[in-house]
Coordinates of C-alpha atoms in Angstrom, one line a residue:
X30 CA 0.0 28.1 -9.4
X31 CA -0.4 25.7 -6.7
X32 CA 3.0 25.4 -4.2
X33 CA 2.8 21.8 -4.2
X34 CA 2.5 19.0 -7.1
X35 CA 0.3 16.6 -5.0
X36 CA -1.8 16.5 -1.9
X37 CA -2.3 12.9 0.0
X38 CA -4.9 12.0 2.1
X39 CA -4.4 9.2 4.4
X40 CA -0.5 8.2 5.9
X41 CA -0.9 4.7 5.4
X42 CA 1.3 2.3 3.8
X43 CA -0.7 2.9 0.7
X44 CA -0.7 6.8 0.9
X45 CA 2.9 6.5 1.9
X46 CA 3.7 4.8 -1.0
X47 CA 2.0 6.7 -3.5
X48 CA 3.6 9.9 -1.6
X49 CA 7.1 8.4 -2.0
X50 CA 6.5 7.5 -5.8
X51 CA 5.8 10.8 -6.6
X52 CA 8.6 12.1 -4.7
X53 CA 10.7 9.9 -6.5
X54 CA 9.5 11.3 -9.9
X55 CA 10.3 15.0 -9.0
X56 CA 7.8 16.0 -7.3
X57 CA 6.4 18.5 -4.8
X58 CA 4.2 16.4 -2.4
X59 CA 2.3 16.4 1.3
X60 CA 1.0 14.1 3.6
X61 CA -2.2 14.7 5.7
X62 CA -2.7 12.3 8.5
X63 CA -5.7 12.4 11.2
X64 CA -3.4 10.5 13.5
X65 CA -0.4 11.9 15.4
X66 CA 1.5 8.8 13.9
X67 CA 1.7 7.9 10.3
X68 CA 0.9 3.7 9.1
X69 CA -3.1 3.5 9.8
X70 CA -3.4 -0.3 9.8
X71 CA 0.8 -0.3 10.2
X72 CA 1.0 0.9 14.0
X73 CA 1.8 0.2 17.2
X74 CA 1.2 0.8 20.4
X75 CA 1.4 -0.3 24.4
X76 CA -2.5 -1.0 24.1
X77 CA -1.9 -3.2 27.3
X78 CA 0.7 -2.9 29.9
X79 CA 3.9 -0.4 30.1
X80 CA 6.6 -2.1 28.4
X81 CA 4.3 -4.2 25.7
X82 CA 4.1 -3.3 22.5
X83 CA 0.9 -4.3 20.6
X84 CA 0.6 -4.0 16.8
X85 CA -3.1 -1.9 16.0
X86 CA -3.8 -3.4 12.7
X87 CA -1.4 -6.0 10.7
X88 CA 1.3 -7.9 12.7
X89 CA 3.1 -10.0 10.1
X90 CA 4.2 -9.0 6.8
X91 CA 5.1 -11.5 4.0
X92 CA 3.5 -9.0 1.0
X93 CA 5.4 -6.2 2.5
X94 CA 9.1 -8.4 2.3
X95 CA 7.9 -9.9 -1.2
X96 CA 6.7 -6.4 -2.3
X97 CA 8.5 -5.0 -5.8
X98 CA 8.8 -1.2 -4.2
X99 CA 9.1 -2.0 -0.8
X100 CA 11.9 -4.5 -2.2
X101 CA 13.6 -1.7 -4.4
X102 CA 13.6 1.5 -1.9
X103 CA 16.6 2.0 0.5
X104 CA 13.8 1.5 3.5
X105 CA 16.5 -0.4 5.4
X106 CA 18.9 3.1 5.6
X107 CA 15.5 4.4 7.3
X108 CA 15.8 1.7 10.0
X109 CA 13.7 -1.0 8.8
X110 CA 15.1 -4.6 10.1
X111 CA 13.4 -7.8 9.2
X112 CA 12.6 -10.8 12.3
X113 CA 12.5 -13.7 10.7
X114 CA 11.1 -16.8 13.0
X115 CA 12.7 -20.2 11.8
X116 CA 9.6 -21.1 10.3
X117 CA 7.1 -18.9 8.2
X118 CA 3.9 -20.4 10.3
X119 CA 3.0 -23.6 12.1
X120 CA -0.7 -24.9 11.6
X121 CA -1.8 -27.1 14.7
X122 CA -4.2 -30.2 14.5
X123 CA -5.9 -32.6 16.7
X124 CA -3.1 -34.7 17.6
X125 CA 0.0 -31.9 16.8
X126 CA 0.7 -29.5 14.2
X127 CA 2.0 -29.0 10.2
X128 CA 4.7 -26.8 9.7
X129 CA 5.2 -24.4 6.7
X130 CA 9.0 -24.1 6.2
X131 CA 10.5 -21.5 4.0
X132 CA 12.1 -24.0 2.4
X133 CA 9.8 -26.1 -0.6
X134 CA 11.3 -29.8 -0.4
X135 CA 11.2 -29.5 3.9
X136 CA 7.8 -28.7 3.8
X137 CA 7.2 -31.1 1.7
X138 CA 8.7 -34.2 3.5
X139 CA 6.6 -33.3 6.0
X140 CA 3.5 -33.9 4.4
X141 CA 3.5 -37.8 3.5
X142 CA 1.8 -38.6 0.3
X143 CA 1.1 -35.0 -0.2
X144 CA 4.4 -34.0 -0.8
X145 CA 4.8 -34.4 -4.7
X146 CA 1.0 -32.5 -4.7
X147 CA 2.3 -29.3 -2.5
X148 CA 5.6 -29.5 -4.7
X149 CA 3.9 -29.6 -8.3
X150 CA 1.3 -26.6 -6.9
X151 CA 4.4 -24.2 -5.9
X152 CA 7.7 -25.3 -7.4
X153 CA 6.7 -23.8 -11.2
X154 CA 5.4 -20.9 -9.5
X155 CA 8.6 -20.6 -7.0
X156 CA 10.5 -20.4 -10.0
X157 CA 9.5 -17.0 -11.4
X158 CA 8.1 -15.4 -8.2
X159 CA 9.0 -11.6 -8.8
X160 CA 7.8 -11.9 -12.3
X161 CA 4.6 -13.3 -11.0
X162 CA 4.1 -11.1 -8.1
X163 CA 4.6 -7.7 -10.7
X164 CA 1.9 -9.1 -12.7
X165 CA -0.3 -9.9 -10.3
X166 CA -0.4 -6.4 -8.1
X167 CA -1.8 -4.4 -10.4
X168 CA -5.2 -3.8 -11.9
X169 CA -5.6 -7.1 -14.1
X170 CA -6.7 -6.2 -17.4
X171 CA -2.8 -5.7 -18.4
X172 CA -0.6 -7.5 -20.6
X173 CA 1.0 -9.9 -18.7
X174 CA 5.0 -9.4 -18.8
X175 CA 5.4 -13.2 -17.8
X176 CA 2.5 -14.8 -19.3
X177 CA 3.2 -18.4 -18.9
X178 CA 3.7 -17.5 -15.0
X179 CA 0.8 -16.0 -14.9
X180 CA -1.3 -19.0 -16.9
X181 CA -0.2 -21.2 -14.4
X182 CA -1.4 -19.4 -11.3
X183 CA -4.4 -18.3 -13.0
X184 CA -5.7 -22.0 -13.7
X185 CA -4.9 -22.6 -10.0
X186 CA -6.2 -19.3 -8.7
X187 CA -9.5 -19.2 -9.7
X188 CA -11.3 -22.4 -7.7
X189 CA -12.8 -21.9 -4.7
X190 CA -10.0 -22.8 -1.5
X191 CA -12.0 -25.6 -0.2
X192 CA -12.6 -27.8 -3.2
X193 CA -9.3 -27.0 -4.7
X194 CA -7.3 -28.3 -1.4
X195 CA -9.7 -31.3 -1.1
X196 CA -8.9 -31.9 -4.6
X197 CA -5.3 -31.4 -4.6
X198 CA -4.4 -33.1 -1.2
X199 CA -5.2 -36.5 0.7
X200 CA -3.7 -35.9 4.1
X201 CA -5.2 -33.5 7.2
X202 CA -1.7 -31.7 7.4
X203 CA -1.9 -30.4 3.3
X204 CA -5.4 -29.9 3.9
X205 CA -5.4 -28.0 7.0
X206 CA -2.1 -26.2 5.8
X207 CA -3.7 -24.9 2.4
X208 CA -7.2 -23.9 4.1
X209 CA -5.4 -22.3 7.1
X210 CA -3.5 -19.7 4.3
X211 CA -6.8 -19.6 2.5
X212 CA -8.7 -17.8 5.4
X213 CA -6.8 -14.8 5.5
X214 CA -9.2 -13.7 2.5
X215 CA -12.1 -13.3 5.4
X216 CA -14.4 -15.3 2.4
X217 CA -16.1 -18.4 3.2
X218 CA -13.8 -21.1 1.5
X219 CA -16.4 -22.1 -0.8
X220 CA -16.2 -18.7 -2.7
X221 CA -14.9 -18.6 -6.4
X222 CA -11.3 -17.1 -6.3
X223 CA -10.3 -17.7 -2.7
X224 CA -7.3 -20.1 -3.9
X225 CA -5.9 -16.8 -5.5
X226 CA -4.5 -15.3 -2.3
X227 CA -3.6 -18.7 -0.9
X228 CA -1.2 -18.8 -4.0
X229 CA 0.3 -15.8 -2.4
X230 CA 0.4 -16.7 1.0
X231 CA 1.7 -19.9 0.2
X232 CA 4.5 -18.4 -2.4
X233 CA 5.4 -15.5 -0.4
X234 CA 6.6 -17.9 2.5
X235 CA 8.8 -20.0 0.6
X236 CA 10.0 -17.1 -1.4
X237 CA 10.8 -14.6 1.2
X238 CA 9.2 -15.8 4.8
X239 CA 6.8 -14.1 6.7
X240 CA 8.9 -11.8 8.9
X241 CA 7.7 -9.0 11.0
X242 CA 9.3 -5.5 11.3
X243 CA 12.1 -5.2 14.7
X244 CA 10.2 -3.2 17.6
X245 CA 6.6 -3.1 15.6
X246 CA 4.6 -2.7 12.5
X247 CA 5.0 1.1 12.9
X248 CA 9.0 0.5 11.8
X249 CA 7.6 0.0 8.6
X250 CA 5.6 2.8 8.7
X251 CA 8.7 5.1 9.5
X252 CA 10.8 3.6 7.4
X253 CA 8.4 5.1 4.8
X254 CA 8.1 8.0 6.3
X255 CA 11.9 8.8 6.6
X256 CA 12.5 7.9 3.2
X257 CA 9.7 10.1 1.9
X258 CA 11.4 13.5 3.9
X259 CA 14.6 12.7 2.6
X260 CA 13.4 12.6 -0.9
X261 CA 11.8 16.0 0.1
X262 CA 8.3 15.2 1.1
X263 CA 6.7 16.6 3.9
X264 CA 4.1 14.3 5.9
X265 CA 1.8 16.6 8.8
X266 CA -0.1 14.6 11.4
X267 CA -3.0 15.5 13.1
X268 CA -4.6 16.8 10.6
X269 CA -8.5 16.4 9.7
X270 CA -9.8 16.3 6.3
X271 CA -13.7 16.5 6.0
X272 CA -13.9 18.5 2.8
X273 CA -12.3 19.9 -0.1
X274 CA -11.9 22.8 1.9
X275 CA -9.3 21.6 4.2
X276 CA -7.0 20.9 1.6
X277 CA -3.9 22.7 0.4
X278 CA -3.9 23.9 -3.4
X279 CA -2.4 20.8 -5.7
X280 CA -2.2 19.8 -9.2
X281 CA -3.7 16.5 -8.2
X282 CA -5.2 14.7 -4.7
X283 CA -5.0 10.8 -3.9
X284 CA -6.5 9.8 -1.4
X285 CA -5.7 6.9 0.9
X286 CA -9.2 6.0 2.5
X287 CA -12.7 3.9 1.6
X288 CA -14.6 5.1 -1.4
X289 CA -16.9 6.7 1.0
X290 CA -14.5 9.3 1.8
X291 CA -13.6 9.8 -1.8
X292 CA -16.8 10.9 -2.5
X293 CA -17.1 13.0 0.4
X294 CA -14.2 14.6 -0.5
X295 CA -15.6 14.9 -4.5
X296 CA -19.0 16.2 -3.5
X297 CA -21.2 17.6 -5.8
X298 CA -18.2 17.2 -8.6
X299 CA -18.8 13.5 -9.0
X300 CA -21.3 12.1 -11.2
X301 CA -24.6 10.4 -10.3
X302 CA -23.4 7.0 -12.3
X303 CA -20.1 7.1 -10.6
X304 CA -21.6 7.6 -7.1
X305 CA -23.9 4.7 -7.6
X306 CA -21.3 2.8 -8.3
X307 CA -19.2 2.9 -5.5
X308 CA -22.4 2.4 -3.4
X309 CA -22.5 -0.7 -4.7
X310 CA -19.0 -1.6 -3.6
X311 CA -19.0 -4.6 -1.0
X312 CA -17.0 -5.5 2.3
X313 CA -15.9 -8.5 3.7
X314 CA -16.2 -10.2 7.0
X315 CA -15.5 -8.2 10.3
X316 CA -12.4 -8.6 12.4
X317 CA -11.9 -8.8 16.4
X318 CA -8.4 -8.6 18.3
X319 CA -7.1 -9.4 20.8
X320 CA -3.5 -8.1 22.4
X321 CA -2.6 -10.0 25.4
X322 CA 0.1 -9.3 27.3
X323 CA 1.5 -12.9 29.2
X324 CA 3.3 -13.4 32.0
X325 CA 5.4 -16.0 30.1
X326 CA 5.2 -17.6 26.3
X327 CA 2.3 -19.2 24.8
X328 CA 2.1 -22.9 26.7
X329 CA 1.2 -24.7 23.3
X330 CA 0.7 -28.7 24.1
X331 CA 2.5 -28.8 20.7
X332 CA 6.7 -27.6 21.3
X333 CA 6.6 -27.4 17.3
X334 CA 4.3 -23.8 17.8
X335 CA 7.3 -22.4 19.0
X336 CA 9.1 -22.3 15.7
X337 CA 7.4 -19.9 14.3
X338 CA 6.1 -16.2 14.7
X339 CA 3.0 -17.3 12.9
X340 CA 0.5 -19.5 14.2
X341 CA -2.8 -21.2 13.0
X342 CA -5.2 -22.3 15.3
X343 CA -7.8 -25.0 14.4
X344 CA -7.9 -28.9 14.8
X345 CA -8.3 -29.6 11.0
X346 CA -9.6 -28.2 7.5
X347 CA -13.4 -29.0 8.0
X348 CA -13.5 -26.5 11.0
X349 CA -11.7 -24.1 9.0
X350 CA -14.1 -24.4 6.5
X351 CA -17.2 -24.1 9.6
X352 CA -15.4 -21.0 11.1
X353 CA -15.1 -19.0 8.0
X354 CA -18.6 -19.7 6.6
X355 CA -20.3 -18.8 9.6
X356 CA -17.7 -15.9 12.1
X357 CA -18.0 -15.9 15.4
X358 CA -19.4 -19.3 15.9
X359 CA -18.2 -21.1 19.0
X360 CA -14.9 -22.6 18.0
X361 CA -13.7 -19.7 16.1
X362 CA -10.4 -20.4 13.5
X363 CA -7.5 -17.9 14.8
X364 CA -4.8 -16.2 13.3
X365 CA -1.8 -15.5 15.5
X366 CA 1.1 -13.6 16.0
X367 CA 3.7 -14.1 18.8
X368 CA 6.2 -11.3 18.5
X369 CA 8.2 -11.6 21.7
X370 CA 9.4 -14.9 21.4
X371 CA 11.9 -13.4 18.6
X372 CA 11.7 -9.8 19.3
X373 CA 12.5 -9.2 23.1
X374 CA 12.4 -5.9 22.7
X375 CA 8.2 -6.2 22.6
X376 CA 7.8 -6.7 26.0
X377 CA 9.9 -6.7 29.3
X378 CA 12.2 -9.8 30.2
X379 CA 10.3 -13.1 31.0
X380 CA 6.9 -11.9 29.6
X381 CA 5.4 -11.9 26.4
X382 CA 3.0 -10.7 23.8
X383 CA 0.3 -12.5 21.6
X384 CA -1.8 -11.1 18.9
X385 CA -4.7 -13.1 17.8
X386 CA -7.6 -12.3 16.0
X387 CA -11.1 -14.0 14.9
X388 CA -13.6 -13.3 11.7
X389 CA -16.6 -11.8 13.1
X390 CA -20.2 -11.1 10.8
X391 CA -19.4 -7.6 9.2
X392 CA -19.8 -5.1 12.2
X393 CA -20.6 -7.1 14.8
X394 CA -19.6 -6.1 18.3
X395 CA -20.4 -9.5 19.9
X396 CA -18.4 -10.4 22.6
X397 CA -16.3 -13.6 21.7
X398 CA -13.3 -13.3 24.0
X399 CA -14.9 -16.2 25.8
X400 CA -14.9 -19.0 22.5
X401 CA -11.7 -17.5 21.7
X402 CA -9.7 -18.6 25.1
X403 CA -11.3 -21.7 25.0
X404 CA -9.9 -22.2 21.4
X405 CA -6.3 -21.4 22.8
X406 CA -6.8 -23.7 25.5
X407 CA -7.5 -26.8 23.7
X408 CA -4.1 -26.1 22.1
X409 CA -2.4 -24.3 24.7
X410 CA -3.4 -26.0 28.2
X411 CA -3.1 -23.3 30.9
X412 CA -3.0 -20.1 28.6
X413 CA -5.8 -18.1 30.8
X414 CA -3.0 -18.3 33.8
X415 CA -0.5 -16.2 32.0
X416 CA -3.0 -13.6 30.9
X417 CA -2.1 -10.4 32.7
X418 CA -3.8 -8.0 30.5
X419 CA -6.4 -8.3 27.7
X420 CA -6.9 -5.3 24.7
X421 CA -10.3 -6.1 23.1
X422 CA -10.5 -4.5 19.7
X423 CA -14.0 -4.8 18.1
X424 CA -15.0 -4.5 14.7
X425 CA -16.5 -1.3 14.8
X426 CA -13.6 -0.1 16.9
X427 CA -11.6 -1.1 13.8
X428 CA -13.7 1.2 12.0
X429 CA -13.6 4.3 13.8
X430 CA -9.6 4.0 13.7
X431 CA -9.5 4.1 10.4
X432 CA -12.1 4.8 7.8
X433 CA -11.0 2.2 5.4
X434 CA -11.9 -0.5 7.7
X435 CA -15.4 -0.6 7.2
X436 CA -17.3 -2.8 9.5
X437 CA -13.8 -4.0 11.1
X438 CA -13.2 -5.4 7.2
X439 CA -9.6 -4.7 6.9
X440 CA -8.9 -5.4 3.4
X441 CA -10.6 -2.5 2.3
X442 CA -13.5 -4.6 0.9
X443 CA -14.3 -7.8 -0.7
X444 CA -11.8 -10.0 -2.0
X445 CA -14.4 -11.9 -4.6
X446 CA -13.9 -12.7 -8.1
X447 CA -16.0 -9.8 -9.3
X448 CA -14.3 -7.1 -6.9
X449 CA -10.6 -7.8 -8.2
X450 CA -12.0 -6.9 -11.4
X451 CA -14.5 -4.0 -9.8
X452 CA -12.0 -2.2 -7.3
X453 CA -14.1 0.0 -6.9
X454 CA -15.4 0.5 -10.2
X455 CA -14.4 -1.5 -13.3
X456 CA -12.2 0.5 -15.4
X457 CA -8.5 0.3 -17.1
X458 CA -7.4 2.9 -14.6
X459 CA -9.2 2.3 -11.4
X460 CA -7.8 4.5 -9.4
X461 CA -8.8 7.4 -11.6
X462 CA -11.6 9.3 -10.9
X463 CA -14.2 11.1 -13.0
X464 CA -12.9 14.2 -11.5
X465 CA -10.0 15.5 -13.0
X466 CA -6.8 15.6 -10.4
X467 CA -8.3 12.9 -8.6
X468 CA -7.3 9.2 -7.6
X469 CA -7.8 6.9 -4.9
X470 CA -5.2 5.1 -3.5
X471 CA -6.1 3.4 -0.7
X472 CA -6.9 -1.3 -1.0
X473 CA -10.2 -0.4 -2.2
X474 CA -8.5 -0.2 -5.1
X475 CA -6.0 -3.0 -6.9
X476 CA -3.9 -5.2 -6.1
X477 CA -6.1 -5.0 -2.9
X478 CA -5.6 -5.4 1.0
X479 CA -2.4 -6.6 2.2
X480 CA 0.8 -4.5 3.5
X481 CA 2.4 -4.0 0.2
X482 CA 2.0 -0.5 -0.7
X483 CA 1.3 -1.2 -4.8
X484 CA -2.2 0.6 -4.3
X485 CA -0.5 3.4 -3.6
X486 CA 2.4 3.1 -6.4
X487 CA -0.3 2.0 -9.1
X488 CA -2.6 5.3 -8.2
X489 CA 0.7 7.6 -8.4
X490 CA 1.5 6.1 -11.5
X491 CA -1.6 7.1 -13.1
X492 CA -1.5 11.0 -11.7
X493 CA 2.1 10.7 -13.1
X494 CA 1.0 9.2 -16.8
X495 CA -1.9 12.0 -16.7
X496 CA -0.1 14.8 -16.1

């Protein structure tokens, strides 16, 4: 008989989730990790200058604070402390910025006519959060446990971003606030579906923030780690997995990577149909990201961009809406991060980090470091002066990190209608696959990408239900 109950592939937050759920039900499980640390996209690292420290892949985590395990394991005993900024995010404009506040009715007053609009859109959903959120990551043909919850975001969820903001909201700040969120899917905003995870985004900042883990993303990752060995789990790093063969003797594999991998790893064992399948599975826009380290804070024309970890960086919705459906254009919509300001601990006394990133067309290496400094400055007069060092992360940089990020897409694939319902294949169980003892775990599977670890739980939960 095999030594151990369960072999995972993959030490990201997904594989260390599935790992830990396991280890939580009894049993005998090992982590396999190519890296010589564990978190994949969850990582850090002093990419620039000694004495910065640079998150690889995510940077700010609202689906990790809002997530149902992450919320229900002792991960703080394991050294995991929240930052909280006083403001989730901070959109600028044209003539100044829109804050989001973690607080409904002060977000609203700052949005004129548009307040009783961005009040009716999140209040009823506010209300039942965790009920919504358990509904909603995991594979969605279920029975809904809070149905009326769920009936309301689903009649909001399903238009595309653009048209559902312009229909929603009358004034540039709502606008540019709601299309803002809605980029994170890496969709043009004109695609069926994309006001799903601007829901989230939305409802995860008034419902818990968007915090960031103290001393980088990697915390997390540890925390996750430390909590798996204490519940008896081993994790071993450095390790390569190209075939069956390099893996120990289990009752059952998951594996924490793209569907490519998977069927490397199932060879010959899986079926034509289920191979073509996968094949057909589709990825999202590209990413590229930059780490700067700065010889002194961010010098935003706007004060207001300084009350919040999180920034957006456009001069309205319409150029939103332009950057998305066509990346890496010349006035590319950025996503922000700006650690130091609330965690010195990120970079020596007086200086600073900044993580920003732009969509790109899926695997391009063009350079764009030019469009994006010129973006910063039209918000941040003066920004190229504090620049001491520059990390450049491509999109197939992204990929060769990690093999989940395919074409620097680092969702794990497409966020459309018909791949929440087709992640990767359609099925009740899609994490299942037609090999017995084996399940994939990683966000090519549902809820989807995100820090939030319910890939992982949902896949463990069907090895545990099977066995």
């Amino acid at each position: 008989m095999p030594s151990l109950d369960a072999v995972v592939v993959g030490a990201g937050p997904n594989g260390l989730a599935a790992a830990i759920t396991l280890a939580r039900a009894g049993w005998r499980v090992q982590v396999l990790e190519q890296h010589h640390q564990v978190g994949g996209g969850l990582s850090s690292a002093p990419l620039t200058l000694p004495g910065f420290t640079h998150d690889l892949g995510s940077a700010i985590h609202p689906l990790a604070a809002a997530s149902p395990a992450f919320r229900e394991w002792p991960l703080h005993a394991f050294g995991l402390r929240w930052v909280h900024s006083p403001a989730p995010l901070v959109q600028t404009l044209a003539g100044g910025s829109v804050t989001l506040e973690r607080d409904l009715e002060t977000t609203a007053a700052g949005l004129g006519e548009d307040a009783d609009a961005w009040t009716r859109l999140f209040a009823p959903l506010l209300h039942d959060w965790e009920g919504l959120l358990h509904d909603i990551l995991r594979p969605l043909p279920r029975v809904p446990r809070h149905p009326l919850t769920l009936a309301r975001f689903g009649m909001r969820a399903l238009p595309p971003a653009d048209a559902l903001g312009r229909l929603l909201f009358r004034t540039p700040q709502a606008r540019a606030l709601w299309n803002g969120l809605a980029a994170h899917t890496g969709l043009p905003l004109h695609t069926p579906g994309t006001s799903a995870m601007t829901l989230v985004l939305g409802l995860t900042a008034h419902a818990v923030g968007w915090p960031f883990p103290a001393g980088g993303a990697h915390a997390l990752a540890e925390a996750l780690r430390g909590y798996l060995e204490y519940l008896g789990g081993e994790v071993r790093t450095g390790v390569q997995v190209r075939s069956p063969r390099d893996l120990p003797p289990a009752r059952v594999t998951l594996v924490d990577s793209s569907p490519a991998v998977l069927l490397r790893l199932l060879g010959d064992r899986a079926p034509a149909g289920y191979r073509a399948a996968l094949s057909r599975y589709r990825y999202g826009a590209g990413m590229q990201k930059f780490d700067y380290a700065l010889s002194g804070p961010v010098p935003w024309r706007d004060a207001a961009l300084g009350r919040s970890a999180t920034v957006h960086i456009a001069s309205d919705a319409a150029e939103i809406v332009r950057s998305e459906a066509h990346p890496g254009g010349p006035r590319p919509y950025l996503l922000g991060a700006q650690h130091s300001l609330f965690d010195p601990s990120r970079a020596p006394t007086g200086q600073h980090t900044f993580w920003v990133y732009a969509h790109v067309p899926h695997g391009s290496d063009r350079p764009i470091r030019a469009e994006v400094e010129a973006q910063l400055e039209r918000f941040a007069p003066g920004f190229r002066e504090r620049v001491l060092d520059c990390h450049v992360t491509t999109a197939s940089k992204l990929a060769r990190f990690s093999p989940v990020f395919v074409g620097g897409d680092v969702a794990g694939g497409a966020t459309t209608l018909e791949q929440l319902l087709k992640r990767p294949v359609l099925s009740l169980t899609p994490y299942r696959t037609p090999v017995r003892g084996v399940y994939l775990c990683s966000s090519s599977t549902p809820p989807g990408g995100g820090i939030h670890g319910m890939c992982g739980v949902g896949a463990a939960r069907a090895a545990l239900a099977d066995a």
